[in-house]
């Protein structure tokens, strides 16, 4: 009843774009219309490939058409964009007003209230819960009202520390509904890491659950939040949802979330937001010790997530989209929540692990939920490959149409297996390159041609409106087709991050200044004769462990705090499952009285307490000294070469302060390799 009366009225008043749509039926090429309905009327555009050219030649017209067609506006924008990459200024759909939760929920409730919006794939196989658009809107509204009643205002930032579940999605959307920004912190982060993010985001409200359930085990997430919040004087309240029956101690600042939500109305007036108001911040690692809160705003981000979700994966209405990323990462934000919901799709929210209760989990789920697009990480594919084909063959995967890969390079062996065994050789593999900073996929095999050739292990082609370029060390754009250099994006795009929270200068210095006029991604890439891009890896001190980004400096900070440690250097090394493993060189203090086993345990405890388990060193090499330049800088390049056993290309060692240090490091490494592997 509420829907038919109140929400409908609410929605109609929201759907009043000032600019009228033009019907270009006569010049509308039918093939493009079928492929990209929004492209109607673009002269010279006959297919998705020519649309890609158009999107670069007439960027404003392209994005204008997309924004008008794909988003529901409260009031229209006055300019498509106002950007200057040199100055770190990025604004899209200037002055436009809208509400992201209305775009993700209300407008679909109007047309298909009982369509399944999300399927919560809980840890125990077969216990999935389906949530319709109507139910998700209701949940979001109740929570929006509760947040408002408890004093959360437009412009505040709410930290969400939850495993993937409908209430986590509703929490994100409830923030969007009332105009608060959200800051989702991956629920595997330690209390120290969580506290740092709560403080930096200046959140006074935190949302969590009593316990998380993953791989058959429970984790007391509320306890982690309590420990974190005890060090955050600004936190006024912690909303606690009950994931399990296990009671949890509640203090004065705690709010029983579901009970309170039940007292709230199912209609919640959406805040009218400016295109450039903050939608969320998400912390990620950079090359310094301090994680950075990348800021994403409303309209541009949502449009980009929606458009990429549709065209990169060839998502069609009625498909079930299975992105198995955690909502704590950007992949979960863009492709579990915002992209699919903006498109009125059905999205899977996955709580478990690839090997629970056995290595057939993903494919059993594909069969049971009839998943059409499966989007996962190479690290999981490499792990499953080792368990053998029988776990895949056991299940019917005929529903699958597209297989996606994200977060790190996918090696040829994993690619081939994914294609041949999982996809029975008939599903395209889309290797998608992007970052927390880019908001959505920027390079993928088939954004602009659903039949294009795909080369294993290559992201290949830019998305509409994206112009990748390669630059050399001097900042010169490499113009020959086949080239190798620093990957930059030469045009701003709506999905890109706008800033680093509390530190816009760092945003400018990191992304805009290294190559003035370009957005610097921090990655290196090759371009082939055919013009296809292949990502070669990070150019900075960020490593990628099981698809999780971590700055080596962050780990060093923790290691250096150990009382026995004088100094350390952390690097990434090739790991056959994780992609990269963490290798720590540690110099002990002269008077340190500690065995290597004790040191290993201490470092493990400290890193998991300060950051997260995934950041723990896999290998620890105790060294007498580290190779340094005369100015005292650790030569990590040399350490990397030693660990990769590439001793013939150690490079120029003439700036080394003490060349003997390298020899010692090599010997120490060889001694370690001859020992049984460390866990
Ligand atoms: C890496 C994840 C190779 C890259 C969406 C990037 C990739 C970092 C790929 C961003 C890919 C992501 N091939 N490398 N397809 N996708 N990366 O912010 O180094 O967690 O800079 O975003 O992951 O990681 P982030």
XYZ file of C-alpha atoms and ligand atoms in Angstrom:
704
model
C 0.000 0.000 0.000
C 2.714 2.393 1.021
C 4.386 1.852 -2.274
C 1.393 2.575 -4.396
C 0.567 5.748 -2.500
C 3.488 7.495 -1.014
C 6.483 6.190 -2.864
C 4.880 6.575 -6.230
C 4.136 10.198 -5.482
C 7.660 10.622 -4.241
C 9.028 9.074 -7.365
C 6.951 11.047 -9.785
C 8.113 14.243 -8.215
C 11.680 13.077 -8.536
C 11.403 12.207 -12.163
C 11.276 15.630 -13.689
C 14.307 16.212 -15.869
C 14.285 19.728 -17.203
C 15.988 18.775 -20.412
C 13.719 16.900 -22.758
C 14.792 13.806 -24.609
C 15.094 14.102 -28.352
C 13.772 11.365 -30.530
C 16.252 10.821 -33.308
C 14.419 7.877 -34.780
C 15.254 8.731 -38.379
C 19.011 8.879 -37.994
C 19.099 6.130 -35.400
C 21.081 3.211 -36.715
C 19.215 0.098 -35.719
C 22.315 -1.953 -34.942
C 23.631 0.643 -32.515
C 20.195 1.154 -31.107
C 20.043 -2.512 -30.318
C 23.533 -2.556 -28.864
C 23.564 0.765 -27.014
C 20.110 2.315 -26.942
C 21.544 5.497 -25.436
C 23.605 6.094 -28.579
C 20.574 7.009 -30.633
C 21.243 9.863 -32.980
C 25.021 10.036 -32.959
C 26.003 10.777 -36.546
C 28.412 8.288 -38.067
C 27.936 5.789 -35.296
C 26.988 2.453 -36.738
C 28.166 0.020 -34.114
C 29.767 -0.139 -30.686
C 33.261 0.245 -32.143
C 32.409 3.531 -33.859
C 30.621 4.568 -30.697
C 33.944 4.224 -28.883
C 35.462 6.711 -31.385
C 32.500 9.017 -30.935
C 32.812 8.873 -27.145
C 36.330 10.275 -27.445
C 35.718 12.775 -30.220
C 32.519 14.124 -28.641
C 32.940 13.244 -24.990
C 30.419 15.715 -23.650
C 27.684 14.660 -26.045
C 28.361 11.032 -25.326
C 28.245 11.369 -21.540
C 25.288 13.718 -21.710
C 23.240 11.135 -23.594
C 24.282 8.378 -21.211
C 23.488 10.421 -18.111
C 20.085 11.490 -19.348
C 19.071 8.020 -20.368
C 20.445 5.935 -17.568
C 19.895 8.108 -14.507
C 16.747 9.538 -12.997
C 17.325 13.173 -12.115
C 15.517 15.411 -9.684
C 16.750 18.396 -11.627
C 19.006 18.659 -14.606
C 22.672 19.613 -14.675
C 23.868 22.820 -16.245
C 27.110 21.451 -17.744
C 28.228 17.930 -18.569
C 31.616 18.420 -17.012
C 34.078 20.888 -15.624
C 37.423 19.125 -15.424
C 41.062 20.082 -15.464
C 43.324 17.107 -14.816
C 46.339 19.370 -14.425
C 44.788 20.937 -11.377
C 43.055 17.835 -10.068
C 39.651 19.375 -10.727
C 36.984 16.848 -11.701
C 33.276 17.650 -11.817
C 30.626 15.867 -13.790
C 27.010 16.776 -14.445
C 27.524 20.079 -12.731
C 24.605 21.292 -10.632
C 22.462 18.203 -11.335
C 20.390 16.807 -8.479
C 19.459 13.201 -7.863
C 19.391 10.484 -5.258
C 21.440 7.336 -5.794
C 19.153 5.071 -3.751
C 16.164 6.204 -5.820
C 18.130 5.260 -8.921
C 19.012 1.868 -7.472
C 15.668 1.019 -5.896
C 12.560 3.176 -6.223
C 12.492 3.387 -9.972
C 12.693 -0.402 -10.256
C 10.104 -0.906 -7.522
C 7.800 1.152 -9.677
C 8.115 -1.192 -12.640
C 8.986 -4.562 -11.085
C 8.582 -4.538 -7.293
C 8.791 -8.303 -6.936
C 11.872 -8.787 -9.047
C 14.762 -10.221 -7.054
C 17.288 -7.463 -6.450
C 19.801 -9.512 -4.566
C 20.447 -13.083 -3.682
C 22.300 -13.434 -0.437
C 24.445 -16.513 -0.888
C 25.057 -17.345 2.749
C 27.975 -19.361 4.009
C 25.995 -22.628 4.211
C 25.273 -23.765 0.647
C 21.564 -23.964 -0.094
C 20.569 -21.408 2.547
C 20.398 -18.447 0.165
C 17.945 -15.631 0.776
C 16.289 -13.712 -2.037
C 15.458 -10.060 -1.504
C 13.113 -8.290 -3.907
C 13.422 -4.671 -4.956
C 10.417 -3.829 -2.792
C 11.986 -5.524 0.231
C 15.364 -3.912 -0.303
C 13.752 -0.493 -0.601
C 11.771 -1.137 2.559
C 14.885 -2.199 4.437
C 16.783 0.810 3.145
C 14.022 3.232 4.103
C 13.636 1.869 7.610
C 17.358 2.138 8.127
C 17.481 5.596 6.558
C 14.792 6.742 8.969
C 16.607 5.181 11.890
C 19.877 6.850 10.963
C 18.078 10.172 10.639
C 16.247 9.760 13.949
C 19.568 9.020 15.595
C 21.049 12.228 14.320
C 22.942 11.211 11.180
C 22.789 14.128 8.783
C 23.552 14.924 5.194
C 27.303 15.279 4.873
C 28.151 12.922 7.776
C 30.196 9.805 7.156
C 29.044 6.413 8.464
C 31.562 3.577 8.773
C 30.244 0.135 7.843
C 32.121 -2.921 9.121
C 30.031 -5.836 7.935
C 30.352 -9.040 5.961
C 28.487 -9.237 2.651
C 24.759 -9.396 3.500
C 21.531 -7.590 2.568
C 21.749 -5.332 5.605
C 25.204 -4.208 4.532
C 23.848 -3.310 1.093
C 20.863 -1.597 2.721
C 23.268 0.304 4.985
C 25.151 1.654 1.985
C 21.924 2.607 0.255
C 20.417 4.083 3.440
C 23.398 6.405 3.713
C 22.879 7.370 0.094
C 19.182 7.888 0.789
C 19.732 10.446 3.546
C 22.801 12.037 2.013
C 25.439 10.627 4.358
C 28.659 9.258 2.889
C 29.587 5.675 3.673
C 32.955 4.268 4.482
C 32.892 0.492 4.175
C 35.854 -1.164 5.856
C 36.580 -4.759 4.799
C 35.564 -6.909 7.769
C 38.910 -8.731 7.660
C 40.764 -5.612 8.805
C 42.021 -5.540 12.383
C 40.686 -3.233 15.093
C 43.693 -0.911 14.719
C 43.183 -0.617 10.972
C 39.457 -0.054 11.477
C 40.084 2.606 14.136
C 42.482 4.465 11.859
C 39.849 4.542 9.111
C 37.025 5.579 11.477
C 39.142 8.437 12.802
C 40.346 9.605 9.408
C 36.789 9.528 8.044
C 35.591 11.279 11.194
C 32.636 8.917 11.580
C 30.471 9.219 14.663
C 28.292 6.271 13.641
C 29.471 2.723 12.937
C 27.338 -0.148 11.631
C 28.350 -3.751 12.301
C 27.077 -7.260 13.063
C 27.508 -9.393 16.174
C 29.441 -12.056 14.283
C 30.605 -12.833 10.792
C 30.225 -16.344 9.349
C 32.693 -17.544 6.760
C 33.977 -20.960 5.810
C 31.957 -22.558 8.627
C 33.624 -20.388 11.268
C 32.334 -17.393 13.163
C 34.310 -14.230 13.941
C 33.324 -11.801 16.664
C 33.172 -8.667 14.551
C 31.444 -6.647 17.258
C 34.433 -7.286 19.545
C 36.762 -5.910 16.882
C 34.531 -2.853 16.559
C 34.456 -2.380 20.341
C 38.242 -2.447 20.500
C 38.460 0.029 17.638
C 35.772 2.384 18.889
C 37.338 2.522 22.357
C 40.112 4.513 20.695
C 37.762 6.748 18.677
C 36.273 9.374 21.001
C 34.095 10.786 18.237
C 32.019 7.647 17.832
C 28.598 8.225 19.414
C 26.804 5.073 18.381
C 27.338 1.587 17.032
C 24.445 -0.103 15.235
C 24.598 -3.851 15.747
C 22.757 -6.286 13.481
C 22.479 -9.940 14.477
C 24.002 -12.229 11.863
C 23.922 -15.177 14.262
C 21.879 -16.096 17.325
C 24.863 -15.621 19.623
C 24.034 -12.834 22.073
C 26.458 -9.968 22.270
C 27.257 -7.571 25.092
C 25.631 -4.206 24.371
C 26.868 -0.969 25.909
C 25.224 2.456 26.103
C 26.506 3.471 22.729
C 25.170 0.315 21.013
C 21.885 0.236 19.117
C 20.006 -3.029 18.397
C 19.652 -2.361 14.708
C 16.914 -4.748 13.541
C 14.699 -4.095 16.566
C 14.903 -0.367 16.066
C 14.412 -0.660 12.329
C 11.128 -2.471 12.882
C 9.782 0.625 14.570
C 10.549 2.803 11.592
C 8.386 3.729 8.653
C 8.963 2.005 5.317
C 8.904 5.308 3.493
C 11.905 7.567 3.741
C 12.157 10.851 1.955
C 15.283 10.737 -0.208
C 17.722 13.586 0.222
C 18.214 15.704 -2.868
C 21.899 15.396 -3.625
C 24.172 17.356 -5.880
C 25.998 15.323 -8.544
C 29.273 16.163 -6.827
C 28.263 15.489 -3.213
C 30.236 12.624 -1.704
C 28.635 9.195 -2.107
C 31.336 7.238 -0.342
C 34.943 7.035 0.585
C 36.901 3.840 0.444
C 40.333 3.373 1.932
C 43.028 1.776 -0.126
C 46.784 1.460 0.056
C 49.294 3.718 -1.573
C 53.041 3.820 -1.462
C 53.246 5.558 1.913
C 52.330 4.057 5.269
C 49.007 5.866 5.539
C 45.992 4.412 3.700
C 44.090 6.923 1.635
C 40.344 7.458 1.598
C 39.450 7.770 -2.068
C 36.385 9.951 -2.490
C 33.664 9.085 -4.994
C 30.692 11.268 -5.739
C 27.103 10.603 -6.753
C 26.074 10.882 -10.381
C 29.283 10.225 -12.278
C 30.189 7.197 -10.199
C 26.734 5.650 -10.498
C 26.538 6.249 -14.221
C 29.953 4.737 -14.796
C 29.228 1.673 -12.614
C 25.941 1.131 -14.413
C 27.320 1.535 -17.915
C 30.358 -0.677 -17.382
C 28.260 -3.351 -15.677
C 26.015 -3.465 -18.721
C 28.596 -3.376 -21.511
C 31.691 -5.065 -20.118
C 29.745 -8.147 -19.049
C 27.015 -7.908 -21.673
C 24.449 -7.925 -18.891
C 20.840 -8.353 -20.008
C 17.637 -7.844 -18.134
C 16.760 -11.021 -16.258
C 20.364 -12.210 -15.912
C 21.726 -13.227 -12.520
C 25.025 -11.439 -11.942
C 27.447 -13.229 -9.620
C 30.281 -11.043 -8.393
C 31.971 -12.902 -5.544
C 34.014 -9.946 -4.273
C 33.547 -8.702 -0.733
C 31.587 -5.468 -0.374
C 34.592 -4.088 1.502
C 36.474 -3.578 -1.766
C 35.697 -1.359 -4.728
C 34.686 -4.413 -6.792
C 31.959 -5.147 -4.272
C 30.813 -1.520 -4.335
C 30.602 -1.200 -8.110
C 29.614 -4.698 -9.213
C 27.756 -6.248 -6.261
C 25.845 -3.112 -5.360
C 25.734 0.026 -7.479
C 26.167 -1.210 -11.071
C 23.704 -4.120 -10.973
C 21.127 -2.290 -8.859
C 21.256 0.861 -10.991
C 20.499 -1.436 -13.930
C 17.584 -3.131 -12.156
C 19.506 -6.389 -12.224
C 19.735 -9.347 -9.884
C 22.992 -9.421 -7.980
C 24.547 -12.149 -5.861
C 26.086 -11.175 -2.519
C 28.514 -13.918 -1.542
C 29.354 -14.536 2.092
C 31.502 -17.657 1.838
C 34.851 -18.781 0.420
C 35.733 -20.582 -2.834
C 36.535 -23.801 -0.963
C 33.730 -24.040 1.576
C 32.481 -26.653 2.132
C 34.582 -27.957 -0.761
C 36.333 -26.648 -3.891
C 33.133 -27.065 -5.910
C 31.413 -24.208 -4.063
C 31.431 -21.606 -6.842
C 30.134 -23.995 -9.486
C 27.536 -25.602 -7.243
C 26.335 -22.058 -6.564
C 26.336 -21.258 -10.299
C 24.073 -24.254 -10.880
C 21.778 -23.584 -7.922
C 21.351 -19.848 -8.551
C 21.554 -20.110 -12.349
C 24.245 -17.460 -12.524
C 24.790 -15.929 -15.971
C 27.851 -13.753 -15.373
C 30.463 -14.895 -12.892
C 33.048 -12.330 -11.757
C 35.951 -13.407 -9.545
C 39.646 -13.037 -8.779
C 42.570 -14.878 -10.403
C 43.878 -15.929 -6.984
C 40.760 -18.051 -6.414
C 40.963 -19.488 -9.925
C 44.595 -20.501 -9.351
C 43.633 -22.138 -6.074
C 40.708 -24.070 -7.580
C 42.760 -25.174 -10.561
C 44.999 -27.065 -8.172
C 42.069 -29.064 -6.804
C 41.356 -30.476 -10.263
C 38.666 -30.412 -12.928
C 36.329 -32.868 -11.210
C 35.028 -30.181 -8.840
C 33.911 -28.160 -11.819
C 32.551 -31.017 -13.922
C 30.278 -32.143 -11.084
C 27.994 -29.155 -11.659
C 25.931 -27.838 -14.520
C 27.341 -24.507 -15.659
C 25.217 -24.084 -18.748
C 23.665 -20.872 -17.363
C 27.050 -19.102 -17.612
C 27.453 -16.624 -20.455
C 30.428 -14.477 -19.388
C 33.310 -15.080 -17.003
C 35.111 -12.106 -15.502
C 38.445 -11.641 -13.776
C 39.584 -8.714 -11.641
C 42.158 -7.345 -9.275
C 45.457 -8.685 -10.568
C 46.949 -10.090 -13.737
C 45.516 -13.468 -14.688
C 48.289 -15.808 -15.807
C 47.786 -17.816 -18.978
C 47.421 -21.151 -17.187
C 44.606 -19.842 -14.967
C 42.982 -18.066 -17.935
C 43.014 -21.229 -20.037
C 41.559 -23.311 -17.218
C 38.845 -20.758 -16.493
C 37.975 -20.710 -20.185
C 38.276 -24.391 -21.035
C 37.091 -26.087 -17.849
C 34.777 -23.613 -16.111
C 33.337 -22.052 -19.258
C 33.482 -25.248 -21.364
C 35.300 -23.183 -23.978
C 32.142 -21.264 -24.847
C 32.135 -18.260 -22.458
C 34.217 -15.185 -23.156
C 36.669 -14.355 -20.364
C 36.704 -10.662 -19.613
C 39.898 -9.685 -17.854
C 38.941 -6.317 -16.417
C 41.517 -3.722 -15.446
C 40.578 -0.946 -13.072
C 41.253 0.437 -9.587
C 39.605 1.878 -6.492
C 40.529 5.215 -8.041
C 38.812 4.587 -11.367
C 35.448 3.668 -9.805
C 34.668 1.184 -12.565
C 36.270 -0.912 -15.276
C 38.466 1.067 -17.694
C 40.038 -1.619 -19.860
C 38.369 -4.914 -20.764
C 38.269 -7.196 -23.807
C 34.828 -6.466 -25.174
C 33.360 -3.191 -24.007
C 32.683 -1.940 -27.479
C 32.298 -5.112 -29.501
C 30.537 -8.194 -28.151
C 32.235 -10.377 -30.759
C 35.771 -9.011 -30.567
C 38.694 -11.383 -30.421
C 40.050 -12.054 -26.925
C 43.700 -12.731 -26.170
C 44.361 -14.698 -22.946
C 45.675 -12.669 -20.033
C 45.037 -9.261 -21.560
C 42.572 -6.574 -20.555
C 42.913 -5.304 -24.140
C 40.466 -2.498 -25.005
C 39.407 0.764 -23.385
C 35.837 1.388 -22.276
C 33.773 4.143 -23.892
C 35.283 7.534 -23.199
C 38.523 6.103 -21.806
C 41.773 7.045 -23.500
C 44.718 5.011 -22.198
C 48.190 6.267 -23.068
C 51.688 5.046 -22.283
C 54.370 7.468 -21.169
C 58.104 7.091 -20.837
C 60.186 8.144 -17.828
C 60.505 11.661 -19.178
C 56.741 11.979 -19.397
C 56.660 11.751 -23.177
C 53.655 10.042 -24.692
C 54.705 6.921 -26.603
C 53.005 7.127 -29.949
C 54.176 3.977 -31.702
C 51.602 1.200 -31.643
C 53.716 -1.332 -29.864
C 55.120 0.250 -26.712
C 55.681 -0.202 -23.021
C 55.412 2.462 -20.330
C 53.516 4.064 -17.482
C 49.791 3.652 -17.949
C 47.922 6.943 -17.781
C 44.421 7.962 -18.727
C 44.378 11.036 -20.910
C 40.763 12.084 -20.370
C 38.746 12.492 -17.235
C 35.730 10.136 -16.985
C 32.669 10.300 -14.736
C 33.592 7.342 -12.513
C 36.989 8.602 -11.406
C 37.754 9.449 -7.776
C 37.551 13.141 -7.010
C 39.922 13.421 -4.108
C 41.599 11.804 -1.130
C 39.595 12.535 1.997
C 41.269 15.256 4.060
C 44.191 15.431 1.669
C 43.378 16.817 -1.754
C 47.028 17.768 -2.172
C 48.026 14.102 -1.948
C 45.444 13.347 -4.634
C 47.031 15.904 -6.931
C 50.565 14.772 -6.159
C 49.820 11.069 -6.605
C 47.623 11.083 -9.669
C 47.915 14.404 -11.478
C 51.462 15.654 -11.005
C 53.627 12.706 -12.077
C 52.512 13.265 -15.699
C 50.848 16.682 -15.930
C 47.602 16.623 -17.875
C 47.159 12.871 -17.410
C 45.722 10.687 -14.667
C 48.560 8.409 -13.542
C 47.372 4.925 -12.595
C 50.525 3.672 -10.870
C 50.544 0.656 -13.220
C 52.807 -0.178 -16.111
C 51.458 -1.624 -19.355
C 52.436 -2.964 -22.762
C 50.625 -2.111 -25.959
C 50.710 -4.575 -28.832
C 50.890 -3.885 -32.567
C 47.128 -4.326 -32.640
C 46.763 -1.609 -29.994
C 45.757 -3.957 -27.165
C 46.766 -3.235 -23.594
C 48.346 -5.682 -21.194
C 48.938 -4.607 -17.617
C 52.405 -5.463 -16.352
C 51.991 -4.489 -12.684
C 52.516 -1.656 -10.230
C 55.273 0.866 -10.717
C 55.151 1.978 -7.093
C 55.587 0.221 -3.768
C 52.121 -1.257 -3.742
C 51.774 -5.019 -3.930
C 48.798 -7.190 -4.647
C 48.322 -10.156 -2.319
C 45.437 -12.420 -3.364
C 43.993 -9.443 -5.209
C 44.194 -7.248 -2.083
C 46.194 -4.092 -2.393
C 48.735 -3.312 0.290
C 51.544 -0.784 0.495
C 54.879 -2.297 1.464
C 55.489 0.818 3.571
C 52.393 0.003 5.651
C 53.832 -3.398 6.524
C 57.292 -1.947 7.177
C 55.772 0.545 9.618
C 54.395 -2.310 11.681
C 57.509 -4.481 11.426
C 59.718 -1.564 12.472
C 57.657 -1.130 15.628
C 58.844 -4.503 16.926
C 61.282 -3.910 19.745
C 63.849 -6.335 18.268
C 63.805 -4.765 14.812
C 66.245 -2.073 13.730
C 64.926 -1.685 10.203
C 63.189 -3.594 7.475
C 62.344 -3.669 3.788
C 59.244 -5.394 2.482
C 58.773 -6.395 -1.128
C 56.367 -8.524 -3.128
C 57.475 -11.764 -4.781
C 55.776 -14.116 -7.204
C 53.514 -16.547 -5.371
C 51.769 -19.289 -7.313
C 48.384 -18.910 -5.588
C 48.344 -15.414 -4.109
C 49.864 -13.748 -7.157
C 52.230 -11.887 -4.875
C 53.487 -12.893 -1.464
C 55.020 -10.665 1.221
C 58.793 -10.964 1.670
C 60.297 -9.107 4.628
C 64.002 -8.373 5.043
C 64.610 -7.630 8.688
C 67.700 -6.188 10.362
C 67.678 -6.897 14.093
C 68.951 -4.547 16.765
C 72.430 -5.409 18.007
C 71.185 -6.398 21.451
C 68.089 -8.231 20.220
C 67.553 -11.495 22.030
C 65.083 -13.336 19.870
C 65.020 -16.522 17.814
C 63.874 -16.485 14.201
C 60.809 -18.537 15.163
C 59.899 -15.997 17.845
C 60.457 -13.137 15.438
C 58.230 -14.797 12.862
C 55.432 -15.248 15.390
C 55.802 -11.699 16.675
C 55.653 -10.185 13.206
C 52.677 -12.326 12.278
C 50.794 -11.268 15.407
C 51.653 -7.631 14.950
C 50.786 -7.384 11.279
C 47.461 -9.157 11.748
C 46.685 -6.941 14.721
C 47.654 -3.709 13.009
C 46.523 -4.392 9.449
C 44.989 -7.746 8.510
C 45.967 -11.383 8.185
C 46.490 -11.197 4.445
C 49.335 -8.691 4.928
C 51.458 -11.039 7.109
C 54.926 -11.792 5.747
C 55.187 -15.154 3.999
C 58.960 -15.117 4.171
C 61.235 -13.395 6.672
C 64.923 -13.051 5.914
C 67.060 -11.773 8.752
C 69.894 -9.676 7.320
C 72.911 -7.932 8.795
C 72.246 -4.834 6.715
C 70.215 -3.710 3.731
C 71.618 -2.496 0.406
C 71.379 1.279 0.442
C 72.332 4.204 -1.732
C 74.878 6.684 -0.377
C 71.986 8.926 0.515
C 70.552 6.153 2.672
C 67.674 4.931 0.472
C 67.041 1.189 0.534
C 67.555 -0.242 -2.949
C 64.385 -2.307 -3.213
C 65.004 -2.942 -6.885
C 68.048 -4.995 -5.908
C 66.111 -6.888 -3.245
C 63.415 -7.734 -5.782
C 65.957 -9.044 -8.264
C 67.575 -11.219 -5.602
C 64.267 -12.730 -4.578
C 63.208 -13.298 -8.177
C 66.633 -14.970 -8.693
C 67.419 -12.553 -11.480
C 71.011 -11.982 -10.434
C 72.242 -11.164 -13.919
C 70.243 -7.978 -14.075
C 70.870 -6.411 -10.703
C 71.446 -3.200 -12.648
C 73.629 -0.289 -11.768
C 75.125 -0.870 -8.323
C 77.517 2.065 -8.480
C 75.387 4.189 -6.165
C 75.471 1.525 -3.456
C 76.956 2.624 -0.190
C 78.400 -0.806 0.535
C 78.384 -3.370 -2.324
C 79.131 -6.156 0.195
C 75.576 -5.871 1.493
C 74.185 -7.295 -1.757
C 76.383 -10.372 -1.557
C 75.186 -11.015 1.994
C 71.571 -10.645 0.934
C 72.089 -13.117 -1.925
C 73.679 -15.658 0.398
C 70.958 -15.209 3.005
C 68.303 -15.737 0.362
C 69.981 -18.865 -0.961
C 70.227 -20.267 2.555
C 66.485 -19.639 3.051
C 65.611 -21.310 -0.253
C 67.472 -24.424 0.794
C 65.395 -24.672 3.947
C 61.896 -26.115 4.061
C 59.359 -23.407 3.150
C 57.993 -21.196 5.917
C 54.269 -21.063 6.357
C 45.714 -4.332 -10.208
C 40.714 -3.515 -7.914
C 46.209 -6.677 -13.915
C 46.437 -3.110 -10.728
C 39.606 -3.378 -8.961
C 45.638 -1.972 -10.131
C 45.041 -5.555 -12.289
C 45.241 -2.530 -8.785
C 43.821 -5.866 -12.921
C 43.988 -1.908 -8.264
C 43.876 -6.649 -14.120
C 43.415 -4.666 -11.158
N 45.088 -7.028 -14.571
N 46.218 -5.962 -12.785
N 42.782 -7.030 -14.767
N 42.827 -5.307 -12.190
N 44.740 -4.821 -11.188
O 42.286 -0.621 -6.137
O 47.762 -3.113 -10.239
O 42.020 -2.977 -5.238
O 46.370 -0.772 -10.013
O 41.080 -2.272 -7.454
O 45.049 -3.929 -9.026
O 43.549 -2.540 -7.107
P 42.230 -2.073 -6.391
